[in-house]
PDB file of C-alpha atoms and ligand atoms in Angstrom:
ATOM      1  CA  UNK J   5     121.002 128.551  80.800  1.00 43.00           C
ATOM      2  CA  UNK J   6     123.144 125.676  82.564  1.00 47.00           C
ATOM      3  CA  UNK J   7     126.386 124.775  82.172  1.00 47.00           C
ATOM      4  CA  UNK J   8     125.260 121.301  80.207  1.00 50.00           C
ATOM      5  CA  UNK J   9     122.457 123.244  77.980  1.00 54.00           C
ATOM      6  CA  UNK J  10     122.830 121.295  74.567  1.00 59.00           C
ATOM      7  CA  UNK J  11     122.452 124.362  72.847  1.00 77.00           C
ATOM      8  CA  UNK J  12     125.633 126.222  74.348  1.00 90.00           C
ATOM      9  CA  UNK J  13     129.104 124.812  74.403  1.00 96.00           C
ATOM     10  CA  UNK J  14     130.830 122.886  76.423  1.00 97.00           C
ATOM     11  CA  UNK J  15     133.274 124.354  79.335  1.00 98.00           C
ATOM     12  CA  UNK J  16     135.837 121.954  80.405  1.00 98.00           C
ATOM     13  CA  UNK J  17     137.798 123.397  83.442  1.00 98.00           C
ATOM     14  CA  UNK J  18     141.465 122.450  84.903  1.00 98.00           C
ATOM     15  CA  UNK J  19     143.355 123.628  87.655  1.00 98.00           C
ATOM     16  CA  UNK J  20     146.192 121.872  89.174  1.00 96.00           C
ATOM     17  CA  UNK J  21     150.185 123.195  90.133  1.00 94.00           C
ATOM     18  CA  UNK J  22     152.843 125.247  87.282  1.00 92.00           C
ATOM     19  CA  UNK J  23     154.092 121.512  85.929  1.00 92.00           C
ATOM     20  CA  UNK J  24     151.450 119.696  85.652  1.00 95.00           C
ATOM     21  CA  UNK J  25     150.322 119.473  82.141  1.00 96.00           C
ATOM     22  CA  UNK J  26     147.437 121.994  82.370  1.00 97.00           C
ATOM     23  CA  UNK J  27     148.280 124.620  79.420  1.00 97.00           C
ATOM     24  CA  UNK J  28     149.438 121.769  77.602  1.00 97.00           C
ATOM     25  CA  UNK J  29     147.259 119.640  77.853  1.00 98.00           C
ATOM     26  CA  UNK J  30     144.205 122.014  77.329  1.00 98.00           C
ATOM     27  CA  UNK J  31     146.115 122.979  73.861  1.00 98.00           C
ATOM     28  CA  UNK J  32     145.706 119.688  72.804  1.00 98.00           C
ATOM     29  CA  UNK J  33     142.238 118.893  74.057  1.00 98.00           C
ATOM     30  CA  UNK J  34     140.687 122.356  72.348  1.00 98.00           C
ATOM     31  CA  UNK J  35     142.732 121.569  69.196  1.00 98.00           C
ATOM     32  CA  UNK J  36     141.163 117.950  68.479  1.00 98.00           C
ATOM     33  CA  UNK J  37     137.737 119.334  69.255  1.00 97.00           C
ATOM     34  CA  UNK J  38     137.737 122.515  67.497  1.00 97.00           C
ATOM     35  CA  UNK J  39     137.618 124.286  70.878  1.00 98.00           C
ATOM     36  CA  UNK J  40     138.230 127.644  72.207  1.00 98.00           C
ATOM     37  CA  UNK J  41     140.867 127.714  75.086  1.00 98.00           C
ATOM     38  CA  UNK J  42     142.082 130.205  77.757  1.00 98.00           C
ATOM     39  CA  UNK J  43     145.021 130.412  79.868  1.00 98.00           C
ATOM     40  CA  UNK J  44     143.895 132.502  83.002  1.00 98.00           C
ATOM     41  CA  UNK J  45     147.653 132.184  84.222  1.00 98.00           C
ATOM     42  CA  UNK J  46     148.730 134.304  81.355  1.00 98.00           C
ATOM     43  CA  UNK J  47     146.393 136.911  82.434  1.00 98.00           C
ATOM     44  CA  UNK J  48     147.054 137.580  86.092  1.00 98.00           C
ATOM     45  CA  UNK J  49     150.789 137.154  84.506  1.00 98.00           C
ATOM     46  CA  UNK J  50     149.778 139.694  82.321  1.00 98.00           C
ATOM     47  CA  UNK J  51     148.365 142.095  84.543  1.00 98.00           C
ATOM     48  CA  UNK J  52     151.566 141.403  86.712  1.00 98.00           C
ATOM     49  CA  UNK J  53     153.870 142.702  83.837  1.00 98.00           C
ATOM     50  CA  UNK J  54     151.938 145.694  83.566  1.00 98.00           C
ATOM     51  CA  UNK J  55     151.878 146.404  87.571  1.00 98.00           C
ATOM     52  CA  UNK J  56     155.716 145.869  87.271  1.00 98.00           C
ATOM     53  CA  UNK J  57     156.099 148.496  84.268  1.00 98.00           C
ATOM     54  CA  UNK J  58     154.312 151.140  85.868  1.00 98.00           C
ATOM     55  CA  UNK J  59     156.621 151.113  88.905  1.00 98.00           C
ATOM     56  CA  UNK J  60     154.112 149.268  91.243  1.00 98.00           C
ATOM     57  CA  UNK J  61     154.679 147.825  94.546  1.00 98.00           C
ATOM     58  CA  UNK J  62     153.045 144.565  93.785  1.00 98.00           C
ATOM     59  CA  UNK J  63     153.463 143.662  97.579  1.00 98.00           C
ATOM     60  CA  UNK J  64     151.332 146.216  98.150  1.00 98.00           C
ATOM     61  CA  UNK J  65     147.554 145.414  97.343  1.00 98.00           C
ATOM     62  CA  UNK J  66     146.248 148.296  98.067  1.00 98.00           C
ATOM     63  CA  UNK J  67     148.370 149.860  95.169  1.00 98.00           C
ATOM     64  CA  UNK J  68     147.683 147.020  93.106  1.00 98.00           C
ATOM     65  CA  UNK J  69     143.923 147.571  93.854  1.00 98.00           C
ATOM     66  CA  UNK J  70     143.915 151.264  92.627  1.00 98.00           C
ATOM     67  CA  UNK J  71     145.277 149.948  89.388  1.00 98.00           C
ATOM     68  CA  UNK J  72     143.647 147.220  89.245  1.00 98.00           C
ATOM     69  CA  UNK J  73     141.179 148.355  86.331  1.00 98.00           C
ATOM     70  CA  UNK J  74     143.438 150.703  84.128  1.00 98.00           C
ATOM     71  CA  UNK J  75     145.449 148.256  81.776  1.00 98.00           C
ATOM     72  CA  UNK J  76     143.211 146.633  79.053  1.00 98.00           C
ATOM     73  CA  UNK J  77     143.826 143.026  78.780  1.00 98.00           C
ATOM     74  CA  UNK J  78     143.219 141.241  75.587  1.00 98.00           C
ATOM     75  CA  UNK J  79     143.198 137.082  75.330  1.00 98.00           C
ATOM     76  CA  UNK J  80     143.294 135.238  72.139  1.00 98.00           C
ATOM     77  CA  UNK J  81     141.791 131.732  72.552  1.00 98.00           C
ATOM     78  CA  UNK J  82     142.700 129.815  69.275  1.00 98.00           C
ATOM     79  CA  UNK J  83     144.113 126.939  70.757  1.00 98.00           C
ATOM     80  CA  UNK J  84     147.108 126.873  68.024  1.00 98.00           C
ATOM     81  CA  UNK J  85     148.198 130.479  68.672  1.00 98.00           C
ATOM     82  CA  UNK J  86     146.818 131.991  71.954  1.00 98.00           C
ATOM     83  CA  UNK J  87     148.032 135.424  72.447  1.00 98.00           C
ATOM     84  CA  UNK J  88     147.724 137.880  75.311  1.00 98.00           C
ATOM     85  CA  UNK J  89     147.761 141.670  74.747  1.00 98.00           C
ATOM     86  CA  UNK J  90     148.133 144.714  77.334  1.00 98.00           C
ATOM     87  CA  UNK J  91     147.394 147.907  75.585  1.00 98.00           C
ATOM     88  CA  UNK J  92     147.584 146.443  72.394  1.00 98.00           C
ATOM     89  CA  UNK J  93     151.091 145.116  72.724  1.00 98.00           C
ATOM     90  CA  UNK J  94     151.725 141.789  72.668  1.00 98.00           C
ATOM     91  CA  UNK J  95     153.147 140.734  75.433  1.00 98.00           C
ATOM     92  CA  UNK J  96     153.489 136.567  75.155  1.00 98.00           C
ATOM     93  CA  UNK J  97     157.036 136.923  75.498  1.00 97.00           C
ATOM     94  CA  UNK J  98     157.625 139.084  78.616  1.00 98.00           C
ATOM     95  CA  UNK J  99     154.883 137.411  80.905  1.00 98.00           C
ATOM     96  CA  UNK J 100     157.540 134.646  80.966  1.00 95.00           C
ATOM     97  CA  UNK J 101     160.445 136.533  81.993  1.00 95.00           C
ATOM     98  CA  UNK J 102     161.510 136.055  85.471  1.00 92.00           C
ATOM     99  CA  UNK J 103     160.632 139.299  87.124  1.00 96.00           C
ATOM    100  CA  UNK J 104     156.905 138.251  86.269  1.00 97.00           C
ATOM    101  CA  UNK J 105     157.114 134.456  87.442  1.00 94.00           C
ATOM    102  CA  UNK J 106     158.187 136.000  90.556  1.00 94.00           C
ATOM    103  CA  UNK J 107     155.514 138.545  91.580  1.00 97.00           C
ATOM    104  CA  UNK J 108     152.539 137.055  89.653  1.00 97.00           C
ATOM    105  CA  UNK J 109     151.665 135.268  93.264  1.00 95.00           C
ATOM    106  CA  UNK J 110     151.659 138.211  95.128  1.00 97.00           C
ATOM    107  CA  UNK J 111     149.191 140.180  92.686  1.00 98.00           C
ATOM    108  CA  UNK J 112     147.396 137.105  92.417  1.00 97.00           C
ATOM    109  CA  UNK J 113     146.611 137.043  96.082  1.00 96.00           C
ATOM    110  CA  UNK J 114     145.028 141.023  95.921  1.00 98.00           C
ATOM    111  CA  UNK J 115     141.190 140.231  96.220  1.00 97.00           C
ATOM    112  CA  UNK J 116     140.263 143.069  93.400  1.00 98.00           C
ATOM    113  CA  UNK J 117     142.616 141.414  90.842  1.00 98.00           C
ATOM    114  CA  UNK J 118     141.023 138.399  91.212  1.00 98.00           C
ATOM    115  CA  UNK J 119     137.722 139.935  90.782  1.00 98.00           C
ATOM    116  CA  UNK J 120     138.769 141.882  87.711  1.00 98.00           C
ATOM    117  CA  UNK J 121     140.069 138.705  85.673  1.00 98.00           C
ATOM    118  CA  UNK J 122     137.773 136.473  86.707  1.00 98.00           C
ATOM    119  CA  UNK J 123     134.805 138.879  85.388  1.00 98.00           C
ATOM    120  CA  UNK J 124     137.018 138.968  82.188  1.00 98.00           C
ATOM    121  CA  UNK J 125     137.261 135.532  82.491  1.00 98.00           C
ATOM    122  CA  UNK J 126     133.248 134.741  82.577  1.00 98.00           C
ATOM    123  CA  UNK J 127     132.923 137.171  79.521  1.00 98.00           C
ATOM    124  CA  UNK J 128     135.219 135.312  77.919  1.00 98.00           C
ATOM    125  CA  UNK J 129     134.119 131.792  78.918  1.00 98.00           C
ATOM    126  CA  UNK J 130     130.251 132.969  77.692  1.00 98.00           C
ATOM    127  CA  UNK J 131     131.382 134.149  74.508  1.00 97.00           C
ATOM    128  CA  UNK J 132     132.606 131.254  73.340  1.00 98.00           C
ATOM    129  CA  UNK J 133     129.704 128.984  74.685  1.00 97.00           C
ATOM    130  CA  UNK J 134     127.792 131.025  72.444  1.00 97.00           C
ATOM    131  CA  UNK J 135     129.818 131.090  69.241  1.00 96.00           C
ATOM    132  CA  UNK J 136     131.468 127.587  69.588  1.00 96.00           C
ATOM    133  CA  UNK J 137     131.116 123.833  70.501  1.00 96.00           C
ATOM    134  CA  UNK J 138     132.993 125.230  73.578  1.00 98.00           C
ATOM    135  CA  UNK J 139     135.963 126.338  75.329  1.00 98.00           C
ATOM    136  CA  UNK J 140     138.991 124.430  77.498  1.00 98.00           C
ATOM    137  CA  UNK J 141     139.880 126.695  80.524  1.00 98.00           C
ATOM    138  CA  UNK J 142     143.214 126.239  83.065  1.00 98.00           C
ATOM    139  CA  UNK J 143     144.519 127.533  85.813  1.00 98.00           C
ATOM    140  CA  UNK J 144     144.142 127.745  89.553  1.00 97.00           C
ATOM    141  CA  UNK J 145     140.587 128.366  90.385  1.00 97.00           C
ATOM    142  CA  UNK J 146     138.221 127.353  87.389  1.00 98.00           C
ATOM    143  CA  UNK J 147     137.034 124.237  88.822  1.00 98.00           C
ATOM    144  CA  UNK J 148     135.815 126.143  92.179  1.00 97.00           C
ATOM    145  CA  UNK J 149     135.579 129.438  91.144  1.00 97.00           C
ATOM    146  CA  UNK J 150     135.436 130.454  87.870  1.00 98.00           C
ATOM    147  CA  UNK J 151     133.566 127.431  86.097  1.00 98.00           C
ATOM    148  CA  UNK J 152     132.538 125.606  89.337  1.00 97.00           C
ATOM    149  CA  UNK J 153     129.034 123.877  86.927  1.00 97.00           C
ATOM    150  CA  UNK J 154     131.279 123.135  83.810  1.00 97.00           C
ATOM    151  CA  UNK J 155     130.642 119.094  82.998  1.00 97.00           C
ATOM    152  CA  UNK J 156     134.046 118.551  82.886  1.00 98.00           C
ATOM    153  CA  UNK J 157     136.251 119.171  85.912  1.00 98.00           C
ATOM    154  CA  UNK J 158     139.763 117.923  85.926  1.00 98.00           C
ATOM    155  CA  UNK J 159     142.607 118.405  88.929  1.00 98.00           C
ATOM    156  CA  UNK J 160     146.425 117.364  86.953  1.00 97.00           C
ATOM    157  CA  UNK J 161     148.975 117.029  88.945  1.00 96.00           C
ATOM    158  CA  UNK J 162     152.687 115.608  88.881  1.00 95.00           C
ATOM    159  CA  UNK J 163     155.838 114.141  91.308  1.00 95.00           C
ATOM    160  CA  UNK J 164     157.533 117.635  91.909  1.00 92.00           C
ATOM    161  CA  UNK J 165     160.314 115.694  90.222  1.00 93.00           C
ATOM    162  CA  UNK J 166     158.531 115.477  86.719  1.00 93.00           C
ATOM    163  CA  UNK J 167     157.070 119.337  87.183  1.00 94.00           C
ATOM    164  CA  UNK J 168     160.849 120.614  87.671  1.00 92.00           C
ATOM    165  CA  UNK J 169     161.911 118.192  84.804  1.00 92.00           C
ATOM    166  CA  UNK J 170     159.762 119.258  82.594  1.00 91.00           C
ATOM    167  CA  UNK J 171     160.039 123.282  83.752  1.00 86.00           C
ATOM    168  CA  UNK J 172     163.636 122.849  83.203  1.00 86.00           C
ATOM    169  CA  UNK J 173     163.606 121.319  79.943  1.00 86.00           C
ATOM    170  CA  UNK J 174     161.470 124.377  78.571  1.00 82.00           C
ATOM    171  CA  UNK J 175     163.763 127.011  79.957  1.00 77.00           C
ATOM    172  CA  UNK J 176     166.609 125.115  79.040  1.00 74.00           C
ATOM    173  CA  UNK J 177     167.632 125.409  82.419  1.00 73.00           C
ATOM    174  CA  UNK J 178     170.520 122.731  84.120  1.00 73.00           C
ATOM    175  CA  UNK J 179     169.312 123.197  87.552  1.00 85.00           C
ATOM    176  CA  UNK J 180     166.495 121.476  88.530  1.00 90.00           C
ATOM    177  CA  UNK J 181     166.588 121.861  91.835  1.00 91.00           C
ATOM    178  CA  UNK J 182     166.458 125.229  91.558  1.00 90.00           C
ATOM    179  CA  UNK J 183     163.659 124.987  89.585  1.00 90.00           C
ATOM    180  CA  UNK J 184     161.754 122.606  91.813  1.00 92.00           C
ATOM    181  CA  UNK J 185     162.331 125.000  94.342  1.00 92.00           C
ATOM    182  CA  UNK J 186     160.921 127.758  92.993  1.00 90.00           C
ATOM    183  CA  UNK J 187     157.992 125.791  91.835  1.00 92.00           C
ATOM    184  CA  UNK J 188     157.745 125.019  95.800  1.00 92.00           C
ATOM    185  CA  UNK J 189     157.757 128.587  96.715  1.00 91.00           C
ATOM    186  CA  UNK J 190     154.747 129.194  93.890  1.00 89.00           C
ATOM    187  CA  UNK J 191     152.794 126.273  95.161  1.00 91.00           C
ATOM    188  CA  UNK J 192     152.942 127.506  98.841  1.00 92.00           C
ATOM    189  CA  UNK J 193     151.883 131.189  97.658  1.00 91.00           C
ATOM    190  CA  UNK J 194     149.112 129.782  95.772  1.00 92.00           C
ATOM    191  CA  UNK J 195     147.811 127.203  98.031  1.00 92.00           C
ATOM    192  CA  UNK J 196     147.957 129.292 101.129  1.00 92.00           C
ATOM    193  CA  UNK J 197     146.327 132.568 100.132  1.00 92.00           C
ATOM    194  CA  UNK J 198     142.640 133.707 101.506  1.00 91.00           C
ATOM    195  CA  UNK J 199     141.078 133.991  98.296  1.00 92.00           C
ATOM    196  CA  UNK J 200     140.544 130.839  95.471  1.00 92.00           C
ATOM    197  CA  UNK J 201     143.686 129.273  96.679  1.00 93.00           C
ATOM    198  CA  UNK J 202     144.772 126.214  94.485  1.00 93.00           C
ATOM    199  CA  UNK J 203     142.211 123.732  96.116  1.00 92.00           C
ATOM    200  CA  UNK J 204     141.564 119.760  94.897  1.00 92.00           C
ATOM    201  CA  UNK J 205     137.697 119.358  95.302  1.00 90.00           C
ATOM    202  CA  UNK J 206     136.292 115.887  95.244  1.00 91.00           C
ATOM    203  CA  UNK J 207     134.260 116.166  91.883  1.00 94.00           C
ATOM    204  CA  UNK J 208     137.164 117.477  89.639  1.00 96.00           C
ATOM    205  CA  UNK J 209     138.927 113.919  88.343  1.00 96.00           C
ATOM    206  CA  UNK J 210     142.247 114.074  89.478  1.00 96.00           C
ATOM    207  CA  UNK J 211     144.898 112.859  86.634  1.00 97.00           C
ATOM    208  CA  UNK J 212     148.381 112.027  87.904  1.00 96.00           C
ATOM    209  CA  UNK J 213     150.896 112.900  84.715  1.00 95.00           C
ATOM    210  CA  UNK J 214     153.862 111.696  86.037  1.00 94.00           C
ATOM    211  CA  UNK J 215     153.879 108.634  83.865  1.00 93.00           C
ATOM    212  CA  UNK J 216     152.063 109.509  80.956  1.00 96.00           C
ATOM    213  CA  UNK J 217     152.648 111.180  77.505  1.00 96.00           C
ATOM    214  CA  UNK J 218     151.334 114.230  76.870  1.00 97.00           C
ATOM    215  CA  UNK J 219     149.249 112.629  74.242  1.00 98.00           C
ATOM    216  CA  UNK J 220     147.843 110.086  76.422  1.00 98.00           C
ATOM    217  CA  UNK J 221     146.856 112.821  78.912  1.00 98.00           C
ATOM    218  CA  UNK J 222     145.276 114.829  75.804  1.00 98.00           C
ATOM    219  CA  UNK J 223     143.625 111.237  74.725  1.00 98.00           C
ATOM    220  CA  UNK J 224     142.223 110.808  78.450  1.00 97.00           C
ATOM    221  CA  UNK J 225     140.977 114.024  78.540  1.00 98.00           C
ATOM    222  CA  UNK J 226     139.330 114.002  75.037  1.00 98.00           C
ATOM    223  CA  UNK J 227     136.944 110.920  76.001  1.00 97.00           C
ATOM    224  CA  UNK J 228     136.065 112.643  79.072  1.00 96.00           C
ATOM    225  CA  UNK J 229     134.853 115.618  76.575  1.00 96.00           C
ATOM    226  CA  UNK J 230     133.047 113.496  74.395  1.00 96.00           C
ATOM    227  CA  UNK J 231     131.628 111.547  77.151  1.00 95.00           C
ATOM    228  CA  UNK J 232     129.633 114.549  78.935  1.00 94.00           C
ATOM    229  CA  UNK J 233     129.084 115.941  75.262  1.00 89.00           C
ATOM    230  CA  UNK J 234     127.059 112.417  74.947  1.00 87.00           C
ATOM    231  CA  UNK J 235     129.131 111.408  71.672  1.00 78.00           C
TER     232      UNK J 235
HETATM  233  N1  ADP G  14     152.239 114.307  80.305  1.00 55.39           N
HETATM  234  C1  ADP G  14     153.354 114.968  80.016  1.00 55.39           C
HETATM  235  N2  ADP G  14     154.507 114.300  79.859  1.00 55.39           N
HETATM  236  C2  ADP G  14     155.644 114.939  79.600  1.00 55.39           C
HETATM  237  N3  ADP G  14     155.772 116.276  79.459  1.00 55.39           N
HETATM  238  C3  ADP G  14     154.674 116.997  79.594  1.00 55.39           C
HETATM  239  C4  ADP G  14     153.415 116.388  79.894  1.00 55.39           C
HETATM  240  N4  ADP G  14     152.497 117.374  79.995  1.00 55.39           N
HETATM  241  C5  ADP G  14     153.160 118.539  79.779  1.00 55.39           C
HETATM  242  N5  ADP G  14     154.466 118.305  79.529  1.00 55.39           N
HETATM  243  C6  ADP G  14     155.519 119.306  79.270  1.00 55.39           C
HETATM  244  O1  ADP G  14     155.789 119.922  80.531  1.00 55.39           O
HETATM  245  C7  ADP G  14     155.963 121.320  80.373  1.00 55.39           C
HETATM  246  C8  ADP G  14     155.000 122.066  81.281  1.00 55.39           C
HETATM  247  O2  ADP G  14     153.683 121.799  80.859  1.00 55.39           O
HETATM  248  P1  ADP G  14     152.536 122.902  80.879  1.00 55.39           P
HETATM  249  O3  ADP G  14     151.434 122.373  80.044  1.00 55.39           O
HETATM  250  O4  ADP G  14     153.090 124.245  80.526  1.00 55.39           O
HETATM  251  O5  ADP G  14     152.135 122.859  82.419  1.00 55.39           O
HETATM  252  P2  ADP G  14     151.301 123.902  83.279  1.00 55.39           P
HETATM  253  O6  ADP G  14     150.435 124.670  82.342  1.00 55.39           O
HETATM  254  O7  ADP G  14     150.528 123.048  84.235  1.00 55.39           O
HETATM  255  O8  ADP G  14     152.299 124.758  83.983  1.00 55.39           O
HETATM  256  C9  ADP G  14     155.775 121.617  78.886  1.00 55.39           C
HETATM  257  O9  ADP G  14     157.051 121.721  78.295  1.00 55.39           O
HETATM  258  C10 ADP G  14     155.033 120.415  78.369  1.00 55.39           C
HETATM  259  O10 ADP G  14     155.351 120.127  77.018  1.00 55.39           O
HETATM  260  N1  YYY G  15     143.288 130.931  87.715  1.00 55.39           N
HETATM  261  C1  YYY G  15     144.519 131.301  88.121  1.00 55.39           C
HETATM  262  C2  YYY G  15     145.635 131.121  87.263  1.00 55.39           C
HETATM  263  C3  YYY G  15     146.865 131.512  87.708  1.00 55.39           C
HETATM  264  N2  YYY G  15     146.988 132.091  88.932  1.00 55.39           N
HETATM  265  C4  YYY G  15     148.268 132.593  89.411  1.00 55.39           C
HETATM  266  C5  YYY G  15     149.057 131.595  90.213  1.00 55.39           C
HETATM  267  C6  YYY G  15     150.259 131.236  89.363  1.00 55.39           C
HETATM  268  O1  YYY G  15     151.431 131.129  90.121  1.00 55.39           O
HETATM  269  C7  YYY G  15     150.346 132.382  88.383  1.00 55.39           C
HETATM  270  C8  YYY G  15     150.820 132.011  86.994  1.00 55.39           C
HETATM  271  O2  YYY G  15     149.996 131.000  86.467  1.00 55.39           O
HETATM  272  P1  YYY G  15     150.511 130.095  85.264  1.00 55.39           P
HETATM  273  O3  YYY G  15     149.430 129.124  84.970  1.00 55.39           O
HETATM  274  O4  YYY G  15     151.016 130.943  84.150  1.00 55.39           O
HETATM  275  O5  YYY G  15     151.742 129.400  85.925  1.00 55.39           O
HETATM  276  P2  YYY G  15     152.611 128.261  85.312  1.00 55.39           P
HETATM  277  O6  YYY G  15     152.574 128.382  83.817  1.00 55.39           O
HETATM  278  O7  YYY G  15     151.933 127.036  85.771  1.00 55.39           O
HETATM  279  O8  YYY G  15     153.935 128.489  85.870  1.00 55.39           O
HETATM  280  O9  YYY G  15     149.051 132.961  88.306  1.00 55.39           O
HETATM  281  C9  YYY G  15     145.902 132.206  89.766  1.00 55.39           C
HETATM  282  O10 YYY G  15     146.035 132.677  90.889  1.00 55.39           O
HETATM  283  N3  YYY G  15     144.680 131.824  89.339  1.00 55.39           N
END
């Protein structure tokens, strides 16, 4: 079946930088529609935790590649309390630490990782089709990769300004430069790898965030929704 079969639900896909609204916004978008959502970030973060645990160099992809299929990652996709589990443990928390933030671009960039989650991904993405009106997925590669027929194809960005602002605020975190500099270093990694870098394709809508509200983005975003749903 396509991507726009009435009978299935809908798939609404963004990508766009760490920043930018995506996870957000997606939250907010599944919530007022009684959708399922996913945050493919948190799993190659998650898989990145568990690479770190066991001792792994994660600059080393052919390591990572052995591994690659040995933890079992679980995603919860209800929109008001998404969870992610390795093993069984929850581990929402520690994805976010900083070790993770900074190797979850290198395992990101090993070919069989990507592989692995996006499979996951697709299983995930065609389960909810078939049990709900739909699902609202982010992260770096769903509009070319992952969900490259969805009806709804979005690209959010920010000023690097707002992006380190806003990163900064969450961690409660005075230095924003340091933060927009990391963000920098994350953007380069993920733009600049061989495989599903973080690419802007002319039919995803691009949404600049800087000067909006988080519930005007969510309001934009909605009508899109409801437009391709024909409502
Ligand atoms: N349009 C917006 N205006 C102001 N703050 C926003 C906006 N969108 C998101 N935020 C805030 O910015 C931070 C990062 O947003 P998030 O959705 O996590 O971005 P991403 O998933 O792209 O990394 C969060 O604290 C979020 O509340
Ligand atoms: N579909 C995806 C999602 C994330 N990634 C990689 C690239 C990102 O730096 C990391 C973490 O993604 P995440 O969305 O959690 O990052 P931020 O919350 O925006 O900081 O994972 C990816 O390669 N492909």
């Amino acid at each position: 079946m396509s991507a726009q079969d009435s009978t299935e639900g809908i798939v609404i896909a963004i990508d766009g930088p760490s920043g930018s609204g995506k996870s957000s916004t997606s939250r907010g978008v599944a919530k007022a529609r009684e959708l399922r959502y996913l945050d493919t970030g948190a799993m190659y973060r998650a898989l990145t935790w568990w690479m770190l645990s066991q001792g792994v160099n994660v600059n080393d992809a052919d390591a990572v590649t052995a591994l690659v299929d040995t933890p079992v990652i679980t995603m919860g996709t209800d929109p008001g309390a998404p969870s992610v589990a390795v093993d069984g443990r929850d581990v929402a928390a520690e994805i976010r630490g900083r070790d993770v933030t900074t190797n979850v671009s290198a395992v990101s960039a090993v070919p069989a990782a990507r592989e692995r989650l996006v499979r996951t991904q697709r299983e995930i993405i065609a389960a909810a089709r078939a049990e709900s009106a739909g699902i609202v997925v982010e992260g770096r590669d769903i509009t070319t990769v992952v969900a490259p027929d969805a009806p709804v194809k979005l690209f959010l960005t920010a000023s690097p300004e707002a992006r380190a602002q806003r990163r900064s605020r969450e961690v409660r975190s005075v230095d924003v430069a340091a933060t927009q500099a990391d963000l920098a270093r994350r953007d380069a990694l993920d733009s600049s790898r061989a495989h599903s870098p973080l690419r802007q394709t002319e039919d995803a809508t691009e949404l600049d965030t800087s000067g909006l509200t988080l519930d005007e983005v969510v309001a934009l975003v909605v009508k899109l929704a409801d437009e391709a749903r024909g409502h």
